Short mmCIF file of C-alpha atoms in Angstrom, two decimals:
data_model
loop_
_atom_site.label_atom_id
_atom_site.label_comp_id
_atom_site.label_asym_id
_atom_site.label_seq_id
_atom_site.Cartn_x
_atom_site.Cartn_y
_atom_site.Cartn_z
CA MET A 1 -12.82 -18.74 -37.13
CA ASN A 2 -11.48 -22.10 -35.99
CA ILE A 3 -9.07 -21.46 -33.13
CA ARG A 4 -8.67 -25.03 -31.89
CA SER A 5 -7.75 -28.36 -33.41
CA THR A 6 -10.69 -30.03 -31.67
CA PRO A 7 -13.84 -28.60 -30.08
CA ALA A 8 -13.30 -26.70 -26.85
CA GLY A 9 -14.74 -27.84 -23.58
CA GLY A 10 -14.72 -24.76 -21.37
CA HIS A 11 -18.37 -25.31 -20.45
CA ARG A 12 -17.41 -28.72 -19.00
CA ILE A 13 -15.50 -27.43 -15.98
CA GLY A 14 -18.48 -27.73 -13.63
CA SER A 15 -19.12 -31.34 -14.58
CA LEU A 16 -15.41 -32.21 -14.47
CA LEU A 17 -15.25 -31.04 -10.85
CA ALA A 18 -18.73 -32.22 -9.84
CA ASP A 19 -17.46 -35.08 -7.67
CA PHE A 20 -14.18 -33.51 -6.58
CA GLN A 21 -13.34 -33.47 -2.88
CA PRO A 22 -9.82 -32.88 -1.45
CA ASP A 23 -8.52 -35.66 0.78
CA PHE A 24 -7.84 -33.37 3.76
CA ASP A 25 -9.61 -30.51 5.55
CA PHE A 26 -8.47 -26.94 4.95
CA SER A 27 -7.47 -25.00 8.08
CA ALA A 28 -8.36 -21.32 7.67
CA PRO A 29 -6.50 -19.07 10.12
CA LEU A 30 -7.84 -15.65 11.10
CA PRO A 31 -6.03 -12.47 10.04
CA LEU A 32 -2.95 -11.54 12.03
CA PRO A 33 -3.84 -9.90 15.37
CA VAL A 34 -3.33 -6.16 15.82
CA GLU A 35 -0.74 -6.94 18.49
CA GLU A 36 1.56 -8.42 15.85
CA PHE A 37 1.38 -5.23 13.79
CA GLU A 38 2.06 -3.19 16.93
CA ASP A 39 5.20 -5.23 17.55
CA ARG A 40 6.33 -4.69 13.96
CA LEU A 41 5.82 -0.95 14.30
CA ARG A 42 7.91 -0.87 17.50
CA ARG A 43 10.71 -2.74 15.74
CA ILE A 44 10.56 -0.46 12.70
CA ARG A 45 10.77 2.62 14.88
CA ARG A 46 13.68 1.17 16.82
CA GLN A 47 15.61 0.49 13.61
CA ALA A 48 14.77 4.01 12.43
CA VAL A 49 16.31 5.39 15.62
CA GLU A 50 19.46 3.31 15.10
CA ALA A 51 19.74 4.62 11.52
CA GLY A 52 19.23 8.23 12.58
CA HIS A 53 15.93 8.63 10.74
CA ASP A 54 13.34 11.11 11.99
CA ALA A 55 10.64 9.39 9.93
CA ILE A 56 10.12 6.47 7.58
CA ILE A 57 8.14 6.92 4.38
CA VAL A 58 6.89 3.76 2.67
CA HIS A 59 5.64 3.93 -0.93
CA ALA A 60 3.74 1.25 -2.86
CA GLY A 61 2.52 1.96 -6.36
CA SER A 62 -0.04 0.10 -8.43
CA VAL A 63 0.85 -2.37 -11.16
CA GLY A 64 -1.07 -4.55 -13.56
CA TRP A 65 -4.40 -5.90 -12.45
CA PHE A 66 -5.26 -4.13 -9.21
CA HIS A 67 -2.05 -5.16 -7.47
CA ALA A 68 0.14 -3.09 -5.18
CA SER A 69 3.70 -2.95 -6.48
CA ASN A 70 5.22 -4.28 -3.25
CA ALA A 71 4.15 -5.91 0.01
CA TYR A 72 5.55 -3.36 2.44
CA LEU A 73 2.30 -1.59 3.31
CA ARG A 74 0.48 -4.86 3.83
CA TYR A 75 3.27 -6.03 6.11
CA ILE A 76 3.20 -2.86 8.21
CA CYS A 77 -0.51 -2.01 8.44
CA ASP A 78 -2.42 -4.60 6.35
CA TRP A 79 -3.20 -2.12 3.54
CA MET A 80 -3.52 -4.12 0.34
CA ARG A 81 -3.63 -1.32 -2.23
CA GLU A 82 -1.33 1.55 -3.27
CA GLY A 83 -0.33 4.22 -0.80
CA VAL A 84 2.30 6.27 1.00
CA LEU A 85 2.66 5.61 4.73
CA ILE A 86 4.35 8.24 6.89
CA ILE A 87 5.81 6.76 10.08
CA PRO A 88 7.27 9.34 12.47
CA THR A 89 10.04 7.83 14.55
CA ASP A 90 8.57 9.37 17.72
CA ALA A 91 6.13 6.85 19.18
CA ASP A 92 3.67 9.54 20.29
CA LYS A 93 3.04 10.68 16.71
CA ALA A 94 0.39 8.96 14.63
CA LEU A 95 0.80 7.18 11.31
CA VAL A 96 -0.61 8.94 8.26
CA LEU A 97 -1.61 7.12 5.05
CA LEU A 98 -1.96 8.83 1.67
CA SER A 99 -3.83 6.70 -0.85
CA PHE A 100 -6.43 6.50 -3.64
CA PHE A 101 -4.12 8.17 -6.12
CA THR A 102 -4.39 5.67 -8.99
CA GLN A 103 -7.22 4.54 -11.22
CA SER A 104 -6.98 0.97 -9.84
CA VAL A 105 -9.41 1.73 -7.05
CA LEU A 106 -10.26 -1.01 -4.56
CA LEU A 107 -12.33 -0.29 -1.50
CA PRO A 108 -11.83 -2.06 1.84
CA PRO A 109 -12.51 -4.54 3.20
CA GLY A 110 -10.27 -6.39 2.85
CA GLY A 111 -7.51 -4.20 3.95
CA GLU A 112 -8.74 -1.61 6.46
CA PRO A 113 -5.35 -0.43 7.72
CA VAL A 114 -4.41 -1.12 11.31
CA LEU A 115 -2.64 1.44 13.51
CA VAL A 116 -3.38 4.26 11.04
CA ASP A 117 -5.34 7.27 12.27
CA GLU A 118 -5.50 9.53 9.22
CA ILE A 119 -6.10 8.44 5.64
CA TRP A 120 -5.97 11.10 2.93
CA GLN A 121 -7.58 10.51 -0.45
CA ILE A 122 -5.35 12.15 -3.03
CA GLY A 123 -7.51 11.29 -6.02
CA PRO A 124 -6.55 10.14 -9.51
CA ILE A 125 -6.67 13.23 -11.69
CA GLY A 126 -5.41 14.51 -15.02
CA ARG A 127 -6.83 15.95 -18.20
CA GLU A 128 -7.77 12.67 -19.85
CA TYR A 129 -9.11 10.98 -16.70
CA SER A 130 -11.02 13.79 -14.98
CA ASP A 131 -10.56 16.88 -17.17
CA ARG A 132 -8.68 18.51 -14.32
CA PRO A 133 -5.11 19.82 -14.27
CA GLY A 134 -2.44 18.14 -12.21
CA ASP A 135 -0.56 14.90 -11.66
CA SER A 136 -1.54 12.43 -8.94
CA VAL A 137 2.06 11.53 -8.11
CA ILE A 138 3.00 15.19 -7.65
CA LYS A 139 -0.15 15.80 -5.61
CA THR A 140 0.79 12.87 -3.37
CA ALA A 141 4.29 14.25 -2.88
CA GLU A 142 2.85 17.69 -2.07
CA LYS A 143 0.56 16.26 0.60
CA CYS A 144 3.40 14.17 2.00
CA ALA A 145 5.60 17.26 2.28
CA GLU A 146 2.75 19.11 3.98
CA VAL A 147 2.27 16.34 6.56
CA LEU A 148 6.00 16.21 7.27
CA GLY A 149 6.05 19.98 7.67
CA ASN A 150 3.16 19.84 10.15
CA LEU A 151 5.12 17.24 12.11
CA GLY A 152 8.14 19.53 12.20
CA LEU A 153 10.09 17.23 9.87
CA ALA A 154 10.71 19.49 6.87
CA LYS A 155 14.44 19.52 7.67
CA ALA A 156 14.70 15.92 8.85
CA GLN A 157 16.46 12.71 7.84
CA ILE A 158 13.90 10.54 6.08
CA GLY A 159 14.28 6.81 5.57
CA ARG A 160 12.53 5.86 2.35
CA ILE A 161 11.20 2.42 1.43
CA GLY A 162 9.75 1.60 -1.99
CA ASP A 163 10.50 0.18 -5.43
CA ARG A 164 10.87 1.26 -9.06
CA THR A 165 7.36 2.71 -9.11
CA SER A 166 8.49 5.14 -6.39
CA LEU A 167 11.14 7.04 -8.37
CA THR A 168 8.98 9.94 -9.57
CA PHE A 169 7.46 10.33 -6.11
CA TRP A 170 10.88 10.43 -4.40
CA ALA A 171 12.18 13.00 -6.89
CA ALA A 172 9.16 15.25 -6.36
CA LEU A 173 9.40 14.96 -2.58
CA GLU A 174 13.08 15.89 -2.59
CA ASP A 175 12.29 18.99 -4.66
CA LEU A 176 9.61 19.97 -2.17
CA LEU A 177 11.85 19.35 0.87
CA PRO A 178 15.28 20.61 -0.25
CA LYS A 179 16.58 20.85 3.34
CA SER A 180 15.72 17.26 4.24
CA LYS A 181 18.04 14.28 3.87
CA SER A 182 16.64 11.20 2.11
CA VAL A 183 18.15 7.75 2.72
CA ALA A 184 17.01 4.58 0.91
CA ASP A 185 16.46 1.94 3.60
CA ASN A 186 14.39 -1.00 2.31
CA ALA A 187 16.65 -3.24 4.37
CA ILE A 188 14.75 -2.29 7.54
CA LEU A 189 11.71 -4.24 6.41
CA ASP A 190 13.61 -6.88 4.44
CA ARG A 191 15.60 -7.91 7.52
CA MET A 192 12.45 -8.19 9.60
CA GLN A 193 10.93 -10.70 7.19
CA LYS A 194 13.76 -13.24 7.18
CA ILE A 195 12.34 -15.04 10.24
CA ARG A 196 8.58 -15.57 10.46
CA SER A 197 6.37 -15.56 13.55
CA PRO A 198 4.17 -18.52 14.56
CA ARG A 199 1.05 -16.65 13.41
CA GLU A 200 2.62 -15.87 10.05
CA ILE A 201 3.54 -19.54 9.64
CA GLU A 202 -0.11 -20.46 10.19
CA ILE A 203 -1.01 -18.35 7.16
CA PHE A 204 1.84 -19.76 5.08
CA ARG A 205 0.55 -23.23 5.99
CA ALA A 206 -2.93 -22.29 4.79
CA ALA A 207 -1.56 -20.95 1.49
CA ALA A 208 0.32 -24.23 0.99
CA GLN A 209 -2.86 -26.17 1.70
CA LEU A 210 -4.64 -24.16 -0.98
CA ILE A 211 -1.94 -25.27 -3.42
CA SER A 212 -2.46 -28.89 -2.43
CA ILE A 213 -6.22 -28.59 -2.89
CA GLY A 214 -5.77 -26.88 -6.26
CA THR A 215 -3.28 -29.54 -7.31
CA GLN A 216 -5.66 -32.33 -6.36
CA ALA A 217 -8.39 -30.61 -8.38
CA ALA A 218 -6.05 -30.40 -11.38
CA TYR A 219 -5.23 -34.09 -11.02
CA HIS A 220 -8.95 -34.83 -10.84
CA VAL A 221 -9.80 -33.27 -14.21
CA THR A 222 -6.66 -34.10 -16.21
CA LYS A 223 -7.22 -36.71 -18.91
CA PRO A 224 -6.88 -36.91 -22.69
CA GLY A 225 -9.19 -34.45 -24.42
CA VAL A 226 -9.21 -31.90 -21.61
CA THR A 227 -7.57 -28.54 -22.37
CA ASP A 228 -4.81 -26.80 -20.46
CA HIS A 229 -7.32 -24.01 -19.79
CA GLU A 230 -9.57 -26.49 -17.98
CA VAL A 231 -6.72 -27.89 -15.88
CA TYR A 232 -5.66 -24.36 -14.96
CA ALA A 233 -9.26 -23.38 -14.23
CA ALA A 234 -9.81 -26.41 -11.99
CA PHE A 235 -6.77 -25.47 -9.92
CA THR A 236 -7.90 -21.85 -9.75
CA LEU A 237 -11.51 -22.62 -8.85
CA ALA A 238 -10.52 -24.96 -6.03
CA GLN A 239 -8.13 -22.54 -4.33
CA PHE A 240 -10.31 -19.47 -4.94
CA ALA A 241 -13.30 -21.16 -3.33
CA LEU A 242 -11.41 -21.39 -0.04
CA GLY A 243 -9.95 -17.90 0.08
CA GLY A 244 -7.12 -17.69 -2.43
CA GLU A 245 -6.49 -14.09 -3.43
CA THR A 246 -4.97 -14.31 -6.90
CA GLY A 247 -5.12 -16.60 -9.91
CA ASP A 248 -2.24 -15.22 -11.95
CA GLY A 249 0.71 -16.38 -9.87
CA TYR A 250 1.34 -19.80 -11.32
CA GLN A 251 2.20 -21.57 -14.54
CA ILE A 252 1.23 -24.73 -16.38
CA GLY A 253 3.76 -26.25 -18.75
CA ILE A 254 2.20 -28.88 -20.96
CA ASN A 255 3.61 -30.65 -24.01
CA GLU A 256 5.43 -33.84 -24.97
CA PHE A 257 8.76 -32.54 -23.64
CA GLY A 258 7.92 -31.54 -20.06
CA THR A 259 8.40 -27.81 -20.50
CA HIS A 260 7.52 -25.72 -17.47
CA CYS A 261 6.96 -21.98 -16.89
CA GLY A 262 4.11 -21.82 -19.40
CA LYS A 263 0.60 -20.40 -19.48
CA PRO A 264 -2.47 -22.12 -20.94
CA TYR A 265 -2.88 -21.46 -24.64
CA GLY A 266 -5.32 -24.10 -25.89
CA HIS A 267 -3.24 -27.29 -25.71
CA ILE A 268 -5.32 -30.44 -25.59
CA VAL A 269 -4.06 -33.20 -23.30
CA ARG A 270 -2.83 -36.26 -25.20
CA PRO A 271 -1.10 -39.52 -24.30
CA GLY A 272 2.61 -38.89 -23.85
CA ASP A 273 2.15 -35.38 -22.46
CA LEU A 274 4.30 -34.35 -19.50
CA ILE A 275 2.60 -31.62 -17.49
CA ASN A 276 4.14 -29.31 -14.91
CA LEU A 277 2.11 -27.39 -12.35
CA TYR A 278 4.62 -24.72 -11.34
CA ILE A 279 2.80 -22.95 -8.53
CA SER A 280 4.98 -19.90 -8.02
CA ASN A 281 2.43 -18.00 -5.97
CA VAL A 282 -0.86 -18.82 -4.33
CA THR A 283 -1.75 -16.09 -1.85
CA TYR A 284 -3.77 -16.27 1.35
CA ARG A 285 -4.20 -13.12 3.47
CA GLY A 286 -1.17 -11.61 1.75
CA TYR A 287 1.17 -14.55 2.34
CA THR A 288 2.25 -16.86 -0.44
CA ALA A 289 3.12 -20.49 -0.98
CA GLN A 290 5.03 -22.22 -3.78
CA THR A 291 5.38 -25.81 -4.99
CA ALA A 292 5.96 -27.74 -8.20
CA ARG A 293 4.45 -31.03 -9.34
CA MET A 294 4.60 -33.16 -12.51
CA ILE A 295 1.87 -35.15 -14.27
CA ALA A 296 2.62 -37.91 -16.80
CA VAL A 297 -0.18 -38.83 -19.20
CA GLY A 298 0.30 -42.46 -20.17
CA ASP A 299 3.76 -43.64 -21.19
CA ILE A 300 6.66 -41.21 -21.37
CA THR A 301 10.24 -41.69 -22.61
CA LYS A 302 13.07 -43.36 -20.74
CA ARG A 303 15.02 -40.09 -20.63
CA GLN A 304 12.02 -38.26 -19.19
CA GLU A 305 11.73 -40.90 -16.46
CA GLU A 306 15.42 -40.43 -15.65
CA VAL A 307 15.02 -36.67 -15.35
CA LEU A 308 11.94 -37.00 -13.13
CA ALA A 309 13.74 -39.50 -10.90
CA ALA A 310 16.76 -37.21 -10.51
CA CYS A 311 14.61 -34.21 -9.63
CA THR A 312 12.46 -36.14 -7.14
CA GLU A 313 15.46 -37.72 -5.42
CA GLY A 314 17.22 -34.35 -5.26
CA VAL A 315 14.46 -32.73 -3.20
CA LYS A 316 14.35 -35.72 -0.86
CA ARG A 317 18.11 -35.65 -0.25
CA ALA A 318 18.06 -31.92 0.45
CA GLU A 319 15.07 -32.24 2.78
CA LYS A 320 16.97 -34.59 5.07
CA LEU A 321 19.43 -31.82 5.95
CA ILE A 322 16.90 -29.12 6.92
CA ARG A 323 17.33 -28.09 10.54
CA PRO A 324 18.51 -25.06 12.52
CA GLY A 325 22.24 -24.59 11.98
CA ALA A 326 22.39 -26.37 8.62
CA LEU A 327 24.37 -24.55 5.96
CA MET A 328 22.18 -23.47 3.05
CA ARG A 329 25.08 -24.42 0.77
CA ASP A 330 24.97 -28.02 2.02
CA VAL A 331 21.21 -28.29 1.49
CA ASN A 332 21.60 -26.91 -2.03
CA ASN A 333 24.47 -29.19 -2.98
CA ALA A 334 22.71 -32.32 -1.73
CA ALA A 335 19.88 -31.76 -4.21
CA PHE A 336 22.24 -31.77 -7.20
CA GLU A 337 24.00 -35.01 -6.22
CA PRO A 338 21.54 -37.22 -8.19
CA MET A 339 22.17 -35.12 -11.31
CA ILE A 340 25.92 -35.39 -10.88
CA GLU A 341 25.68 -39.16 -10.34
CA ARG A 342 23.72 -39.47 -13.59
CA GLY A 343 26.20 -37.35 -15.55
CA MET A 344 23.74 -34.48 -16.02
CA LEU A 345 26.00 -32.04 -14.16
CA SER A 346 29.64 -31.98 -13.14
CA SER A 347 29.30 -29.64 -10.15
CA PRO A 348 26.66 -28.04 -7.90
CA GLU A 349 28.48 -24.69 -7.98
CA ALA A 350 26.16 -21.96 -9.31
CA ARG A 351 29.05 -20.12 -10.98
CA THR A 352 29.85 -23.09 -13.22
CA MET A 353 26.38 -24.54 -13.76
CA PRO A 354 24.49 -24.38 -17.08
CA TYR A 355 20.93 -23.17 -16.72
CA ASN A 356 18.02 -22.48 -19.03
CA TRP A 357 18.22 -18.68 -19.00
CA ALA A 358 22.00 -18.39 -18.94
CA PRO A 359 23.81 -15.85 -21.15
CA MET A 360 26.88 -16.91 -23.12
CA GLU A 361 30.09 -17.82 -21.30
CA ASP A 362 31.43 -14.28 -21.76
CA GLY A 363 28.26 -12.80 -20.29
CA GLY A 364 26.92 -11.71 -23.67
CA ALA A 365 23.46 -12.28 -25.08
CA ARG A 366 22.51 -15.79 -26.21
CA LEU A 367 20.62 -16.24 -29.49
CA ILE A 368 17.44 -18.29 -29.13
CA PRO A 369 17.70 -21.17 -31.65
CA GLN A 370 15.50 -20.65 -34.70
CA GLN A 371 13.72 -23.87 -35.64
CA TYR A 372 10.21 -24.93 -36.51
CA VAL A 373 8.64 -26.86 -33.62
CA LYS A 374 5.43 -28.72 -34.38
CA ASP A 375 2.51 -27.73 -32.13
CA ILE A 376 -0.85 -28.60 -33.68
CA ASP A 377 -2.91 -26.76 -31.06
CA TRP A 378 -1.00 -23.52 -31.63
CA GLU A 379 -1.12 -23.98 -35.39
CA ALA A 380 -4.89 -24.49 -35.25
CA GLN A 381 -5.01 -20.90 -34.02
CA GLY A 382 -3.14 -19.66 -37.08
CA ARG A 383 0.30 -19.37 -35.47
CA LYS A 384 3.57 -21.32 -35.55
CA LEU A 385 6.28 -21.98 -33.01
CA MET A 386 9.51 -21.02 -34.76
CA HIS A 387 12.05 -20.98 -31.91
CA VAL A 388 13.32 -23.59 -29.45
CA TYR A 389 12.70 -22.92 -25.78
CA PRO A 390 14.63 -23.07 -23.56
CA ALA A 391 17.75 -21.99 -25.41
CA THR A 392 20.02 -24.39 -23.55
CA HIS A 393 19.87 -27.40 -21.24
CA GLY A 394 20.18 -27.47 -17.48
CA PRO A 395 18.20 -26.46 -14.41
CA HIS A 396 15.80 -23.56 -14.68
CA ASN A 397 17.84 -21.74 -12.01
CA PRO A 398 21.47 -22.39 -10.96
CA ASN A 399 20.29 -22.98 -7.39
CA LEU A 400 17.85 -25.08 -5.43
CA GLY A 401 15.37 -22.65 -3.92
CA HIS A 402 14.62 -19.41 -2.16
CA SER A 403 12.66 -17.79 0.62
CA VAL A 404 8.89 -17.50 0.32
CA GLY A 405 7.20 -14.39 1.66
CA MET A 406 4.39 -11.99 0.97
CA ALA A 407 2.80 -11.38 -2.41
CA GLY A 408 4.84 -8.80 -4.27
CA GLY A 409 7.86 -9.20 -2.01
CA GLN A 410 11.40 -9.99 -3.01
CA ASN A 411 13.36 -13.10 -2.02
CA SER A 412 15.29 -12.37 1.15
CA PHE A 413 17.66 -15.28 0.47
CA ASN A 414 18.45 -17.94 -2.10
CA ILE A 415 19.45 -21.50 -1.28
CA SER A 416 22.53 -21.77 -3.44
CA SER A 417 26.09 -23.07 -3.48
CA HIS A 418 27.46 -19.64 -2.56
CA ASN A 419 25.15 -19.09 0.44
CA TYR A 420 27.03 -19.99 3.63
CA ASP A 421 24.29 -18.73 5.95
CA LYS A 422 22.85 -21.11 8.51
CA MET A 423 19.20 -22.03 8.62
CA GLU A 424 17.21 -20.64 11.54
CA GLU A 425 13.92 -21.57 13.14
CA GLY A 426 11.09 -19.67 11.44
CA MET A 427 12.63 -19.50 7.97
CA VAL A 428 10.14 -20.34 5.18
CA PHE A 429 11.36 -21.42 1.75
CA VAL A 430 10.80 -23.62 -1.29
CA LEU A 431 13.16 -26.31 -2.57
CA HIS A 432 12.57 -27.12 -6.23
CA THR A 433 14.82 -29.21 -8.44
CA GLN A 434 14.43 -28.38 -12.11
CA TRP A 435 15.90 -29.68 -15.34
CA LEU A 436 15.08 -29.07 -19.00
CA GLU A 437 16.59 -30.46 -22.17
CA PRO A 438 15.18 -28.68 -25.24
CA LEU A 439 12.66 -30.83 -27.16
CA SER A 440 13.53 -33.86 -25.03
CA ALA A 441 12.83 -34.01 -21.31
CA GLY A 442 11.96 -31.82 -18.36
CA GLY A 443 11.15 -31.90 -14.69
CA ASN A 444 10.23 -29.33 -12.03
CA ILE A 445 9.51 -30.74 -8.59
CA GLY A 446 9.45 -28.93 -5.27
CA ASP A 447 8.08 -28.62 -1.77
CA MET A 448 7.73 -25.74 0.70
CA TYR A 449 9.22 -25.88 4.19
CA VAL A 450 9.47 -24.04 7.48
CA VAL A 451 12.43 -24.65 9.77
CA THR A 452 11.27 -25.79 13.21
CA LYS A 453 13.06 -26.11 16.53
CA ASN A 454 14.10 -29.70 15.85
CA GLY A 455 14.01 -29.94 12.07
CA PHE A 456 11.34 -28.91 9.59
CA GLU A 457 7.70 -29.06 8.59
CA ASN A 458 6.82 -29.83 4.98
CA LEU A 459 3.98 -27.38 4.35
CA SER A 460 3.07 -28.98 1.01
CA ARG A 461 2.95 -32.57 2.24
CA HIS A 462 -0.69 -33.12 1.26
CA THR A 463 0.26 -34.06 -2.31
CA PRO A 464 3.10 -36.54 -2.91
CA LEU A 465 6.30 -35.28 -4.47
CA GLU A 466 6.35 -38.13 -6.96
CA THR A 467 5.01 -37.65 -10.49
CA HIS A 468 1.24 -38.09 -10.72
CA ARG A 469 0.32 -40.72 -13.32
CA ILE A 470 -2.73 -40.56 -15.58
CA ALA A 471 -3.54 -43.99 -16.99
CA VAL A 472 -4.39 -44.11 -20.69
CA GLU A 473 -6.34 -46.96 -22.22
CA ALA A 474 -4.53 -48.73 -25.04
#
């Protein structure tokens, strides 16, 4: 079966990268010291006291490809897989971890938990898996209730921290402890992660360097005839070789229109292509980095050049305002000035702004336009593109950026027109200006920053913000 319009070149990746060398040295920090985890635990317990909790229970499930469903356990005790952590508020009582209750089994290292004395293996069970009766989630809840009872906390106020994968566990635990009071309190850990420590920033810096190295590798191999799979693989190989933890946290948008937020599908690089490397997540020791860069292959259209210029200038204008005390609203609005000046937008206000994933004006669902869109590489695989993406023009998001944290974590803040918070030393975030016009032009350009005492550090400075140009012979 012919699945490509031209012969594939997956076997070429070694030769394409044979002479690749990044133009800076990677700085690899050690894991966070135990003392930092001890300080976190003291702060968690203090907040538990203030909230009236007798214990904190933290749940992380397992999702997808051997990933924990949230970053809370890794933040507290450096456990990188699923588990339930029981934290008594009393400092003289030990932490207990319940784990190994899913089929996505990973053995440490990495991830031997710090500060934890007891680890209980619950075991994935069930008729189909092990021909044994029972449910692993219920068994985990039963053991959790037993531990709490042994600690004298069967009639206590419990602060619970988790996510959507935790719902069945919480329900079972409440049935088992009918005299306890359960209070959802994710905010305890979310508040603690708004400002980052110097040691955490070292790891963020390393993750950003991995992005720069991966980006340089992608630049190195990109040329007409190379596939999007090879570009993606070059990026992945380069950052994996130096300690990157995941290869599924980023996108490559590649076509003649500059579309971003894509995955490789067999597109072959051609003159006129506009490529976006939207690096939403490269992880190092649990901490992530994010950037966005554009690649132009040969000549592109005048409108595409205008969009790229507006996006690039927007990040640079916003960057100038980063410092402690700066309003996030002001930083956001500065980035949209070039788009307003060019007539692309009328206002930086998120409430009024068009954006690619917006619903209709009344809040109702928007119909994706039905139209045949020529894509010879997709059609060579026996498929057709019959809808126009995105459904409408504008930025990808109606804001400039957001916090960057641990893998699997949620944004603790967005940099938007309606955010009147002030920047503080130790905040880590990405600023990315984005614009897409369906079947016409697109740009997605961004850098990652940490607020310092006197201004900022650009963590992704090792690759220029400007569009990378691939020369094409006439």
